[in-house]
Tab-separated table of C-alpha atoms in Angstrom:
chain	number	residue	atom	x	y	z
A	299	MET	CA	105.018	80.902	139.342
A	300	LEU	CA	104.589	82.390	136.113
A	301	ARG	CA	106.115	86.157	136.560
A	302	GLN	CA	108.251	86.300	133.050
A	303	VAL	CA	106.962	84.830	129.319
A	304	VAL	CA	108.113	85.598	125.978
A	305	VAL	CA	107.098	85.230	122.702
A	306	VAL	CA	108.451	84.611	120.068
A	307	GLY	CA	106.948	85.678	116.736
A	308	ALA	CA	105.647	89.299	116.645
A	309	SER	CA	103.045	88.836	113.823
A	310	ALA	CA	99.181	87.657	114.847
A	311	ALA	CA	99.593	85.364	116.579
A	312	GLY	CA	102.400	86.979	118.798
A	313	LEU	CA	100.394	89.595	119.696
A	314	THR	CA	97.516	88.059	119.821
A	315	THR	CA	98.420	85.847	123.375
A	316	VAL	CA	100.161	88.846	124.201
A	317	GLU	CA	96.631	91.421	124.161
A	318	ALA	CA	95.092	87.870	125.693
A	319	LEU	CA	97.470	87.859	128.648
A	320	ARG	CA	96.498	90.932	129.586
A	321	ARG	CA	93.235	90.524	128.816
A	322	GLY	CA	93.153	87.384	131.374
A	323	GLY	CA	94.745	89.707	134.640
A	324	PHE	CA	98.060	89.006	134.236
A	325	GLU	CA	100.444	90.867	135.399
A	326	GLY	CA	104.051	90.240	134.975
A	327	LYS	CA	106.611	90.652	132.197
A	328	VAL	CA	105.670	90.176	128.734
A	329	MET	CA	108.449	90.471	126.227
A	330	LEU	CA	107.295	90.149	122.199
A	331	VAL	CA	110.603	89.083	120.099
A	332	GLY	CA	110.070	89.265	116.181
A	333	ALA	CA	113.105	88.823	113.492
A	334	GLU	CA	111.334	91.883	111.310
A	335	PRO	CA	112.393	95.898	112.330
A	336	HIS	CA	108.306	96.066	111.674
A	337	LEU	CA	105.913	96.756	114.702
A	338	PRO	CA	103.004	93.789	114.079
A	339	TYR	CA	101.614	93.889	110.977
A	340	ASP	CA	98.631	91.926	110.172
A	341	ARG	CA	99.440	89.388	105.957
A	342	PRO	CA	95.898	89.262	104.276
A	343	PRO	CA	95.985	93.114	103.304
A	344	LEU	CA	100.040	92.354	101.665
A	345	SER	CA	98.634	90.969	98.956
A	346	LYS	CA	95.888	92.443	97.975
A	347	GLN	CA	95.427	96.412	99.634
A	348	VAL	CA	99.315	96.837	100.118
A	349	LEU	CA	100.728	95.047	96.848
A	350	ALA	CA	97.609	97.754	95.257
A	351	GLY	CA	98.913	100.141	96.509
A	352	ASP	CA	95.605	101.193	97.732
A	353	TRP	CA	97.222	101.294	101.323
A	354	ALA	CA	100.374	102.759	102.641
A	355	PRO	CA	102.307	99.704	104.873
A	356	GLU	CA	101.439	101.631	107.547
A	357	ARG	CA	97.872	101.117	107.576
A	358	ALA	CA	98.272	96.788	107.788
A	359	ARG	CA	99.761	97.478	111.603
A	360	LEU	CA	97.720	95.406	113.924
A	361	ARG	CA	97.249	97.466	116.597
A	362	ALA	CA	98.472	101.815	116.907
A	363	GLU	CA	100.918	102.367	118.894
A	364	ASP	CA	99.124	103.601	121.998
A	365	HIS	CA	97.918	100.532	121.836
A	366	LEU	CA	100.736	98.994	122.590
A	367	ASP	CA	102.188	101.252	124.702
A	368	GLY	CA	98.929	100.380	126.904
A	369	LEU	CA	99.643	97.072	126.786
A	370	ASP	CA	103.301	96.915	128.615
A	371	VAL	CA	105.117	95.050	126.563
A	372	GLU	CA	108.548	94.942	125.861
A	373	LEU	CA	108.844	94.832	122.232
A	374	VAL	CA	112.333	93.576	120.730
A	375	LEU	CA	112.202	93.753	116.664
A	376	GLY	CA	114.591	93.091	113.614
A	377	ASN	CA	115.828	90.603	116.538
A	378	ALA	CA	115.241	86.807	115.267
A	379	ALA	CA	115.325	83.925	118.136
A	380	THR	CA	117.982	81.971	117.245
A	381	SER	CA	118.118	79.400	120.094
A	382	LEU	CA	115.819	77.804	122.620
A	383	ASP	CA	117.232	75.649	125.754
A	384	PRO	CA	113.737	74.929	127.667
A	385	VAL	CA	115.873	72.710	130.220
A	386	ARG	CA	117.543	76.169	131.307
A	387	ALA	CA	114.362	78.546	130.320
A	388	ARG	CA	116.265	80.499	128.047
A	389	VAL	CA	115.846	81.748	124.703
A	390	GLU	CA	118.829	83.257	122.945
A	391	LEU	CA	118.534	86.503	120.228
A	392	ALA	CA	120.354	87.020	116.845
A	393	ASP	CA	122.490	90.106	118.496
A	394	GLY	CA	124.030	87.738	121.015
A	395	SER	CA	121.402	88.017	123.622
A	396	GLY	CA	120.073	85.614	125.705
A	397	VAL	CA	116.187	86.136	128.163
A	398	ASP	CA	114.732	83.407	130.463
A	399	TYR	CA	111.068	82.752	130.368
A	400	ASP	CA	108.684	81.262	132.842
A	401	ALA	CA	107.375	80.609	129.402
A	402	LEU	CA	107.250	80.453	126.301
A	403	VAL	CA	104.625	80.937	123.320
A	404	ILE	CA	106.210	79.392	120.247
A	405	ALA	CA	104.510	81.809	117.313
A	406	THR	CA	107.479	82.347	114.372
A	407	GLY	CA	105.049	80.941	111.559
A	408	VAL	CA	106.176	80.342	108.649
A	409	SER	CA	108.957	80.994	105.711
A	410	ALA	CA	107.425	80.649	102.032
A	411	ARG	CA	108.610	78.026	99.959
A	412	THR	CA	110.763	79.072	97.271
A	413	LEU	CA	112.464	76.426	93.818
A	414	PRO	CA	115.932	75.818	93.353
A	415	SER	CA	116.125	77.184	90.256
A	416	ALA	CA	114.604	80.741	91.503
A	417	GLU	CA	118.062	80.965	93.145
A	418	GLY	CA	120.680	84.029	92.626
A	419	LEU	CA	117.606	85.200	89.967
A	420	ALA	CA	115.900	88.849	89.892
A	421	GLY	CA	112.441	89.140	89.786
A	422	VAL	CA	111.593	85.792	91.046
A	423	HIS	CA	109.440	86.689	93.922
A	424	VAL	CA	107.219	85.043	97.053
A	425	LEU	CA	105.250	86.970	99.108
A	426	ARG	CA	104.969	86.642	102.693
A	427	THR	CA	106.316	89.748	104.532
A	428	LEU	CA	106.224	93.551	104.319
A	429	ASP	CA	109.309	93.977	102.409
A	430	ASP	CA	107.820	91.265	100.023
A	431	ALA	CA	105.410	92.966	99.097
A	432	LEU	CA	106.023	96.500	98.036
A	433	ALA	CA	109.206	95.037	96.416
A	434	LEU	CA	106.913	92.605	94.418
A	435	ARG	CA	104.604	95.867	93.646
A	436	ALA	CA	107.020	98.088	92.602
A	437	GLU	CA	108.327	95.679	89.992
A	438	LEU	CA	104.428	95.107	88.753
A	439	LEU	CA	103.828	99.073	88.090
A	440	THR	CA	106.130	98.077	85.124
A	441	GLY	CA	103.414	96.354	83.583
A	442	PRO	CA	105.358	93.202	83.141
A	443	ARG	CA	104.934	89.923	82.108
A	444	VAL	CA	103.477	88.078	85.193
A	445	VAL	CA	103.599	84.451	86.030
A	446	VAL	CA	102.160	83.030	88.543
A	447	VAL	CA	102.991	79.486	89.789
A	448	GLY	CA	100.390	77.596	92.525
A	449	ALA	CA	96.753	78.981	93.168
A	450	GLY	CA	96.046	78.663	96.444
A	451	LEU	CA	94.946	82.013	98.337
A	452	ILE	CA	98.192	83.583	97.877
A	453	GLY	CA	99.046	82.946	94.395
A	454	CYS	CA	95.191	84.031	93.030
A	455	GLU	CA	95.497	86.812	95.331
A	456	VAL	CA	98.476	88.292	93.703
A	457	ALA	CA	97.518	87.156	90.355
A	458	ALA	CA	94.068	89.579	90.671
A	459	THR	CA	95.921	92.360	92.244
A	460	ALA	CA	98.627	91.936	90.089
A	461	ARG	CA	96.121	91.935	86.672
A	462	LYS	CA	94.765	95.177	88.784
A	463	LEU	CA	97.506	97.247	88.333
A	464	GLY	CA	97.815	96.320	84.798
A	465	ALA	CA	100.254	93.525	84.440
A	466	GLU	CA	99.856	90.598	81.789
A	467	VAL	CA	99.376	87.626	84.609
A	468	THR	CA	99.502	83.985	83.647
A	469	ILE	CA	98.724	81.612	86.057
A	470	VAL	CA	100.099	77.578	86.227
A	471	GLU	CA	98.898	75.481	89.060
A	472	PRO	CA	99.915	71.691	88.587
A	473	LEU	CA	96.949	70.065	90.708
A	474	GLU	CA	93.482	69.836	89.008
A	475	ALA	CA	92.058	73.179	90.428
A	476	PRO	CA	92.701	76.931	91.854
A	477	MET	CA	91.952	76.005	95.602
A	478	VAL	CA	91.425	72.362	95.265
A	479	ARG	CA	92.869	71.741	98.308
A	480	VAL	CA	89.995	73.905	100.688
A	481	MET	CA	86.963	73.734	98.558
A	482	GLY	CA	87.722	70.693	95.687
A	483	ALA	CA	87.647	70.651	91.441
A	484	ARG	CA	84.165	71.513	91.175
A	485	ILE	CA	84.182	75.231	93.495
A	486	GLY	CA	87.525	75.415	92.992
A	487	GLY	CA	86.589	75.107	88.920
A	488	LEU	CA	85.149	77.978	88.992
A	489	ILE	CA	88.534	80.146	90.427
A	490	SER	CA	89.631	79.899	86.842
A	491	GLN	CA	86.713	81.030	85.141
A	492	VAL	CA	86.671	84.237	87.198
A	493	HIS	CA	90.182	85.207	86.578
A	494	ALA	CA	89.588	84.494	82.881
A	495	ASP	CA	86.891	86.787	82.778
A	496	HIS	CA	89.567	88.886	84.039
A	497	GLY	CA	91.695	87.575	81.681
A	498	VAL	CA	94.317	85.530	83.243
A	499	PRO	CA	94.467	82.331	82.061
A	500	VAL	CA	94.904	79.742	84.531
A	501	ARG	CA	96.904	76.182	83.567
A	502	THR	CA	96.096	73.385	85.348
A	503	GLY	CA	96.888	69.906	85.655
A	504	VAL	CA	100.997	71.022	84.672
A	505	GLY	CA	103.683	72.180	87.386
A	506	VAL	CA	106.507	74.159	86.637
A	507	ALA	CA	109.826	72.479	85.608
A	508	SER	CA	112.594	75.301	86.325
A	509	LEU	CA	112.769	78.694	86.416
A	510	ALA	CA	114.806	80.205	82.705
A	511	GLY	CA	117.118	82.888	83.383
A	512	SER	CA	119.231	85.461	81.555
A	513	MET	CA	122.183	87.480	83.168
A	514	GLY	CA	120.774	86.624	86.251
A	515	ARG	CA	117.143	88.053	85.621
A	516	VAL	CA	114.191	85.384	85.026
A	517	THR	CA	113.262	85.091	81.092
A	518	ALA	CA	110.746	82.301	81.582
A	519	VAL	CA	109.187	79.675	83.350
A	520	LEU	CA	109.549	75.714	81.641
A	521	LEU	CA	106.723	73.440	82.605
A	522	ALA	CA	106.519	70.099	83.422
A	523	ASP	CA	104.916	69.475	80.058
A	524	GLY	CA	107.365	71.497	77.581
A	525	THR	CA	105.567	74.565	77.006
A	526	LYS	CA	107.518	78.025	77.935
A	527	LEU	CA	106.418	80.671	79.608
A	528	PRO	CA	108.147	84.276	79.164
A	529	ALA	CA	107.585	86.176	81.569
A	530	ASP	CA	109.519	88.889	83.175
A	531	VAL	CA	108.700	88.652	87.125
A	532	VAL	CA	107.415	85.339	88.138
A	533	VAL	CA	105.532	85.031	91.596
A	534	LEU	CA	105.638	82.277	93.855
A	535	GLY	CA	102.871	80.800	96.282
A	536	ILE	CA	103.783	77.483	96.992
A	537	GLY	CA	103.180	76.491	100.285
A	538	ALA	CA	105.483	77.348	103.260
A	539	ASN	CA	107.211	75.545	106.226
A	540	PRO	CA	106.702	75.868	109.251
A	541	ALA	CA	109.982	78.159	110.699
A	542	VAL	CA	111.496	75.820	113.104
A	543	GLY	CA	114.396	76.215	112.249
A	544	TRP	CA	116.019	77.622	115.515
A	545	LEU	CA	114.800	75.064	117.187
A	546	GLN	CA	116.822	72.275	116.293
A	547	GLY	CA	118.718	71.134	118.508
A	548	SER	CA	115.974	72.433	121.245
A	549	GLY	CA	115.100	69.148	122.282
A	550	LEU	CA	111.533	69.603	121.432
A	551	ASN	CA	109.905	67.623	118.885
A	552	ILE	CA	109.599	69.055	115.409
A	553	SER	CA	108.026	67.703	112.059
A	554	ALA	CA	107.889	68.782	108.929
A	555	ALA	CA	104.334	69.694	110.057
A	556	GLY	CA	106.082	71.755	112.522
A	557	VAL	CA	106.114	72.163	116.825
A	558	GLU	CA	104.161	69.212	118.016
A	559	CYS	CA	101.766	70.189	120.397
A	560	ASP	CA	98.964	68.217	122.518
A	561	ALA	CA	95.110	68.942	122.862
A	562	THR	CA	96.373	72.396	125.091
A	563	CYS	CA	98.764	73.177	122.048
A	564	GLN	CA	102.164	72.793	124.569
A	565	ALA	CA	104.625	71.641	123.015
A	566	VAL	CA	106.788	70.946	126.486
A	567	PRO	CA	105.886	71.733	130.033
A	568	GLY	CA	106.199	75.622	130.051
A	569	VAL	CA	106.480	75.649	126.119
A	570	TYR	CA	103.684	76.109	124.157
A	571	ALA	CA	103.191	77.287	120.150
A	572	ALA	CA	100.242	79.496	118.125
A	573	GLY	CA	99.655	80.136	114.573
A	574	ASP	CA	101.089	79.120	111.841
A	575	VAL	CA	104.295	77.132	113.118
A	576	ALA	CA	101.236	74.591	115.585
A	577	SER	CA	100.522	71.396	114.746
A	578	TRP	CA	97.827	70.087	117.705
A	579	THR	CA	95.615	67.522	118.597
A	580	HIS	CA	91.988	68.798	117.322
A	581	GLU	CA	90.891	66.390	119.630
A	582	GLY	CA	87.077	66.519	117.540
A	583	LEU	CA	88.494	65.973	114.587
A	584	GLY	CA	90.646	63.428	115.774
A	585	ALA	CA	93.687	64.564	114.470
A	586	GLN	CA	96.219	66.281	114.361
A	587	LEU	CA	96.275	69.371	112.495
A	588	ARG	CA	98.108	72.498	111.528
A	589	LEU	CA	95.941	75.663	109.887
A	590	GLU	CA	97.783	79.017	108.006
A	591	HIS	CA	94.633	80.535	108.759
A	592	ARG	CA	94.787	84.295	109.636
A	593	THR	CA	91.280	83.560	111.818
A	594	ASN	CA	93.387	80.613	113.603
A	595	ALA	CA	96.349	82.938	114.181
A	596	THR	CA	94.166	85.500	116.742
A	597	GLU	CA	92.093	82.424	118.335
A	598	GLN	CA	94.461	79.922	119.031
A	599	GLY	CA	96.901	83.148	120.664
A	600	ILE	CA	93.899	83.376	122.841
A	601	ALA	CA	93.079	80.082	123.585
A	602	VAL	CA	97.489	79.683	124.454
A	603	ALA	CA	97.000	82.692	126.864
A	604	LYS	CA	94.138	80.913	128.682
A	605	ASN	CA	95.488	78.193	128.917
A	606	LEU	CA	98.596	79.768	129.662
A	607	LEU	CA	96.669	81.341	132.718
A	608	ALA	CA	95.051	78.893	134.149
A	609	GLY	CA	98.536	76.500	134.546
A	610	PRO	CA	98.636	72.905	132.663
A	611	ASP	CA	96.751	70.789	134.703
A	612	ASN	CA	93.311	73.303	133.954
A	613	ALA	CA	93.870	74.340	130.342
A	614	GLN	CA	91.633	73.256	127.948
A	615	PRO	CA	91.906	71.652	124.331
A	616	TYR	CA	91.985	74.450	121.435
A	617	LEU	CA	89.007	73.164	119.052
A	618	PRO	CA	88.826	76.406	116.453
A	619	LEU	CA	85.989	75.886	113.583
A	620	PRO	CA	88.887	76.510	110.979
A	621	TYR	CA	87.828	79.716	108.604
A	622	PHE	CA	89.257	81.337	105.691
A	623	TRP	CA	88.005	83.171	103.384
A	624	THR	CA	89.394	85.586	100.376
A	625	ASP	CA	89.664	88.783	98.363
A	626	GLN	CA	89.788	87.869	94.576
A	627	TYR	CA	88.642	90.967	92.068
A	628	ASP	CA	84.426	92.366	93.494
A	629	LEU	CA	84.494	88.200	94.842
A	630	LYS	CA	84.546	87.449	98.012
A	631	ILE	CA	84.733	83.385	98.824
A	632	GLN	CA	84.970	82.747	102.647
A	633	GLY	CA	84.262	78.908	104.524
A	634	PHE	CA	84.591	77.442	107.496
A	635	GLY	CA	85.663	73.884	108.533
A	636	LEU	CA	88.368	71.131	106.281
A	637	PRO	CA	86.569	69.897	103.270
A	638	ALA	CA	88.677	67.364	101.416
A	639	ALA	CA	89.088	67.941	97.951
A	640	GLN	CA	87.169	63.790	97.550
A	641	ASP	CA	83.557	65.518	99.575
A	642	GLU	CA	80.926	65.865	98.362
A	643	VAL	CA	79.444	68.933	97.779
A	644	GLU	CA	75.896	70.469	97.480
A	645	VAL	CA	74.868	73.992	96.792
A	646	VAL	CA	72.113	74.819	99.727
A	647	GLU	CA	71.820	78.643	99.066
A	648	GLY	CA	71.983	80.681	95.702
A	649	ASP	CA	73.116	78.926	92.762
A	650	LEU	CA	77.311	78.676	90.396
A	651	GLU	CA	76.066	80.209	87.828
A	652	SER	CA	75.388	83.310	89.428
A	653	ARG	CA	78.201	82.733	91.543
A	654	LYS	CA	75.978	84.031	94.762
A	655	PHE	CA	75.877	80.420	96.611
A	656	VAL	CA	77.000	78.288	99.396
A	657	ALA	CA	78.277	75.053	99.393
A	658	LEU	CA	77.471	72.698	102.030
A	659	TYR	CA	80.578	69.514	102.257
A	660	ARG	CA	79.944	66.265	102.979
A	661	ARG	CA	82.090	62.891	104.080
A	662	ALA	CA	80.501	59.950	104.845
A	663	GLY	CA	77.610	62.208	105.892
A	664	ARG	CA	79.063	64.254	108.499
A	665	VAL	CA	79.491	68.316	107.673
A	666	THR	CA	82.745	68.607	106.564
A	667	GLY	CA	82.902	71.998	105.527
A	668	ALA	CA	80.843	75.028	103.721
A	669	VAL	CA	81.564	77.374	101.700
A	670	GLY	CA	80.483	80.780	99.997
A	671	TRP	CA	80.859	82.690	96.744
A	672	ASN	CA	79.932	86.449	97.811
A	673	SER	CA	77.227	85.052	100.550
A	674	ALA	CA	78.899	86.074	103.885
A	675	ARG	CA	75.790	86.951	106.327
A	676	ALA	CA	74.343	83.550	104.008
A	677	MET	CA	77.068	81.175	105.631
A	678	ARG	CA	76.702	81.980	109.243
A	679	PRO	CA	73.811	79.456	109.426
A	680	TYR	CA	76.111	76.667	108.694
A	681	ARG	CA	79.157	77.558	111.266
A	682	GLN	CA	76.936	75.247	113.462
A	683	GLN	CA	76.410	72.076	111.379
A	684	VAL	CA	80.416	72.268	110.288
A	685	ILE	CA	81.074	72.579	114.276
A	686	ASP	CA	78.754	69.942	114.702
A	687	GLY	CA	80.661	67.462	112.026
A	688	MET	CA	83.962	68.583	113.546
A	689	THR	CA	82.735	68.044	117.632
A	690	PRO	CA	83.423	63.904	118.513
A	691	ALA	CA	79.877	62.180	118.969
A	692	GLY	CA	78.525	62.764	122.509
A	693	ALA	CA	81.024	65.427	123.381
B	110	MET	CA	83.307	103.293	125.789
B	111	LYS	CA	82.609	103.776	121.898
B	112	VAL	CA	82.991	101.698	119.641
B	113	LEU	CA	84.490	102.540	116.225
B	114	ILE	CA	85.124	100.137	113.117
B	115	ASP	CA	86.577	100.628	110.059
B	116	GLN	CA	84.632	98.813	106.833
B	117	ASP	CA	87.261	99.248	104.806
B	118	ARG	CA	89.085	96.426	106.837
B	119	CYS	CA	86.523	94.199	107.362
B	120	CYS	CA	86.420	91.166	105.954
B	121	GLY	CA	83.176	89.835	106.391
B	122	ALA	CA	84.413	87.139	109.241
B	123	GLY	CA	82.014	87.645	111.685
B	124	SER	CA	84.021	87.209	114.727
B	125	CYS	CA	82.887	90.022	116.034
B	126	VAL	CA	78.985	88.647	115.594
B	127	LEU	CA	80.349	85.668	117.290
B	128	ALA	CA	81.812	88.029	120.349
B	129	ALA	CA	79.522	90.424	120.914
B	130	PRO	CA	76.179	89.928	118.857
B	131	GLU	CA	74.530	93.213	121.171
B	132	VAL	CA	76.712	95.166	119.886
B	133	PHE	CA	78.095	94.051	115.677
B	134	ASP	CA	76.507	92.622	112.859
B	135	GLN	CA	76.546	92.313	109.935
B	136	ARG	CA	75.261	93.550	106.377
B	137	GLU	CA	72.885	91.859	104.550
B	138	GLU	CA	74.749	92.020	101.092
B	139	ASP	CA	78.674	91.782	101.211
B	140	GLY	CA	79.011	90.407	105.100
B	141	ILE	CA	80.666	93.998	105.858
B	142	VAL	CA	80.613	94.488	109.807
B	143	ALA	CA	77.132	96.654	111.219
B	144	LEU	CA	77.312	98.639	114.244
B	145	LEU	CA	74.333	98.076	115.718
B	146	ASP	CA	75.509	99.795	119.655
B	147	PRO	CA	78.193	102.597	119.299
B	148	THR	CA	77.936	103.194	122.120
B	149	PRO	CA	77.591	100.039	124.247
B	150	ASP	CA	77.295	99.483	127.975
B	151	GLU	CA	79.883	99.060	130.239
B	152	SER	CA	78.562	95.433	131.084
B	153	GLN	CA	80.076	94.857	127.321
B	154	ARG	CA	83.352	95.339	127.517
B	155	ALA	CA	84.932	92.094	128.304
B	156	LEU	CA	82.465	91.076	125.323
B	157	VAL	CA	83.620	93.928	123.431
B	158	ASP	CA	87.117	93.705	124.166
B	159	ASP	CA	87.384	90.024	122.457
B	160	ALA	CA	85.386	91.026	119.793
B	161	VAL	CA	88.314	93.649	119.387
B	162	SER	CA	90.932	90.602	119.514
B	163	ARG	CA	89.259	88.749	117.271
B	164	CYS	CA	88.963	90.520	114.792
B	165	PRO	CA	91.292	88.635	111.695
B	166	ALA	CA	91.227	92.283	110.149
B	167	ALA	CA	92.260	94.555	112.948
B	168	ALA	CA	89.122	96.658	111.955
B	169	ILE	CA	87.623	97.429	115.664
B	170	SER	CA	88.798	99.559	118.261
B	171	VAL	CA	87.257	101.323	121.542
B	172	VAL	CA	87.832	105.095	122.555
B	173	GLU	CA	87.167	105.485	126.414
């Protein structure tokens, strides 16, 4: 009998789970536990509107306070979960309190990776939380020389925003092109051009050897090829690790890929995971998958809530169509599916030169993904092709 | 039920169009949400609530 649901992680996945539980008719108790003191806020604006100062931090909130009140959820903020005992069905919190549950949803997200040589150096930033964004913004306003390490989504967006704020920006990426993992080298290479057009050089194919500092503050980024890039501010956009430290010793199957779940997002009976932290079996792809996409946080939260309410015997496999977007300067990129760097690429709408196009990705004849540049609406017809490519034959 | 959209927040994901195609559309040029029906019939409520919940930019809200 489901009377008390505890959701650990008060960001998009956790909050959406709570909303979907209520929408699904759940009338029991719901507790939403967050490590940060802030009301649930959204992360995509952090590298854009919040970092740029276009939005006050409050505007990044996911829901208005009266909406949260309407959910009848016990919000426990600024109090991280510290351990889990799934046998006793109990979560311990940082303030020493504990809470029992009938069902638990793990939605603790990820933590930004850093570099050993960044230890103790002022001026080195990651961007994961609202506080990270505000701290970085304060430094960007001084017009510094900025080196962004990593040309993934976060790195590219931060570089664009920092440039807009007047900083002198360089991007360093060890792989052959920006965002190569989500769109391949050919299309990813265009991102380098976009940044170069805005006066932001992108150095690809070279890794970072270490960070240099003086008097406790970063002064330069040393590259593997011996180059020294002077820097007042360094932003590390080098990926993130699932926030599973509190689950050590819980007996859950935890890997470097996150909380390992079955196709219904269940880790062990009564315990589910959603969002960036969850690794689950995507039956369409026949693979274990973990997505850090914003839309996945929402869709997986909804799926987990439905499965909790349906019960384990009626739980449905979670089969999302992965979707990401990024805004850099005036460029809007959107992508469906999971194309790999080596997939065949075909431009099916527009052309690369005009920087308005849709590209389809194929592997062994199956469509694996679609990426659109400044083509949000033109992307929509390709959605079904990508879904078909992700569906097992006969399903 | 009155549907409100904040076009500044919209990221053009199109989740709302998939959830409630009679209420939402996307602008041709940039994919930003366009409201087809600001005061949808009560029969649309479940779909609109779904769109609110699925929007990755929290750009949609409903007032009574």
